[in-house]
Coordinates of C-alpha atoms in Angstrom, one line a residue:
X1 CA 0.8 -6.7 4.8
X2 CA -2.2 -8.3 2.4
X3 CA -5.7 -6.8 2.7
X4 CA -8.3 -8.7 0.7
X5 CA -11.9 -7.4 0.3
X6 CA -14.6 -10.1 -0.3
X7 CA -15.9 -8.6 -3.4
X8 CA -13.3 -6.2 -4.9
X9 CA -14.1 -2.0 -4.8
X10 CA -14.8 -0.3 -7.2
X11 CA -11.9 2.4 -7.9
X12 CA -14.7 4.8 -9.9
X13 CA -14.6 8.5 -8.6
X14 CA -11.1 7.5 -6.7
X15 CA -7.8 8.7 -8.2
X16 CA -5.0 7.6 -5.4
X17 CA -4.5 5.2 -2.9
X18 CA -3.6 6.9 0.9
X19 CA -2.1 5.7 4.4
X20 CA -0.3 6.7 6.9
X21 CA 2.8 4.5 8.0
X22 CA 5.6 4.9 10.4
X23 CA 8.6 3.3 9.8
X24 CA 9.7 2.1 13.8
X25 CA 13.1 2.2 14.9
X26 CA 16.1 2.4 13.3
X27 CA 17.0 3.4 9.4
X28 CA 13.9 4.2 7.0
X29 CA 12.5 1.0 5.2
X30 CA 11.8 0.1 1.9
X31 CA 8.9 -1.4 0.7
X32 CA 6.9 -1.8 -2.5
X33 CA 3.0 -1.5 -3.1
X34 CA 1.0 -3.7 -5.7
X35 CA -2.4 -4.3 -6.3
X36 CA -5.0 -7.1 -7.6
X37 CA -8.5 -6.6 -9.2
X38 CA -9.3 -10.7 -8.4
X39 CA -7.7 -13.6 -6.4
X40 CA -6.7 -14.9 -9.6
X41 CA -5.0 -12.1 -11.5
X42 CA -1.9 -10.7 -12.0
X43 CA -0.5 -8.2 -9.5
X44 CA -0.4 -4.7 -10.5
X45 CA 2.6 -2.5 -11.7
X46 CA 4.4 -2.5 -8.4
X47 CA 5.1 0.8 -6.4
X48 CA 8.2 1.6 -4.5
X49 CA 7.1 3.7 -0.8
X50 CA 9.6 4.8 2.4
X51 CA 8.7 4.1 5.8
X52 CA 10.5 6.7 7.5
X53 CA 12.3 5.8 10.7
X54 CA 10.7 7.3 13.9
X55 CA 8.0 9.7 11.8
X56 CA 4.4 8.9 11.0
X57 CA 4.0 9.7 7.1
X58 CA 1.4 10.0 4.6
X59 CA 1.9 8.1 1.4
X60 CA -0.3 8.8 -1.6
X61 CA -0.1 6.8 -4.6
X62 CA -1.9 7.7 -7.9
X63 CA -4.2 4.9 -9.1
X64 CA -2.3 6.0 -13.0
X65 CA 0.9 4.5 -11.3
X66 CA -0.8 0.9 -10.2
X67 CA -2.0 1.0 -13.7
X68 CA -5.4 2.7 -13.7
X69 CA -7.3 -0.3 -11.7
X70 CA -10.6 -0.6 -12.1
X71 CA -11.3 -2.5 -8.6
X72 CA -8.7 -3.5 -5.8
X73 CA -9.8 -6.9 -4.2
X74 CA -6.4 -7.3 -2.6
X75 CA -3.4 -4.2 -1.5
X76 CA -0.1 -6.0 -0.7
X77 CA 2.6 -4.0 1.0
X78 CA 6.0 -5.9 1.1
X79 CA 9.5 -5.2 2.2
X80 CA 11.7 -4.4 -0.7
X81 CA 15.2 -5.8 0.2
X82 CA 15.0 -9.2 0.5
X83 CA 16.3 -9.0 4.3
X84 CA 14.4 -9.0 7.6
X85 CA 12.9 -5.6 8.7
X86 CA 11.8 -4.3 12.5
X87 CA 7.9 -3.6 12.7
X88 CA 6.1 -1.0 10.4
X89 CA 2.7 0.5 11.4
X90 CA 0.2 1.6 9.2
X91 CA -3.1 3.6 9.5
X92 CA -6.2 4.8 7.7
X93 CA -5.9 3.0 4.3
X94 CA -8.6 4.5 2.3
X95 CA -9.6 5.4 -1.7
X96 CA -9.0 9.1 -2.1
X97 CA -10.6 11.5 -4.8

């Protein structure tokens, strides 16, 4: 999952990253979270995050641990195993104090 935002947000006044995701059928998955303040920049300092099998599950991830950002034009979510993984669902991305 990439999410890209025309002109990046501001992070100012924001300390953490939440979502909800739910982790479909079968074992829990493992993905990893990263950042990028422009099209053209690096990637942040990636983020390890469980999709629980069967459960919806709020994830919130300090800003401090994608290295302080000071605007997110793009959130990437990715598998982390290198195989092939069943669906996973997320809801309400959002900036949180």
């Amino acid at each position: 999952l990439s999410l890209r935002k025309g002109t990046a947000l501001a992070t100012a006044g924001y300390g953490a990253l939440k979502f909800w995701v739910h982790g479909g059928t079968g074992s829990n998955k493992s993905l990893v979270l990263y950042t990028q303040t422009a099209d053209t920049s690096g990637q942040s300092p990636s983020v390890p995050v469980t999709a629980v099998a069967n459960t919806w599950t709020e994830i919130t991830v300090p800003l401090s641990a994608l290295g302080n950002p000071t605007s997110i034009k793009r959130l990437t979510v990715q598998e982390n195993t290198g195989s092939s993984q069943p669906m996973v669902t997320f809801d309400s991305i959002r900036l949180a104090p």
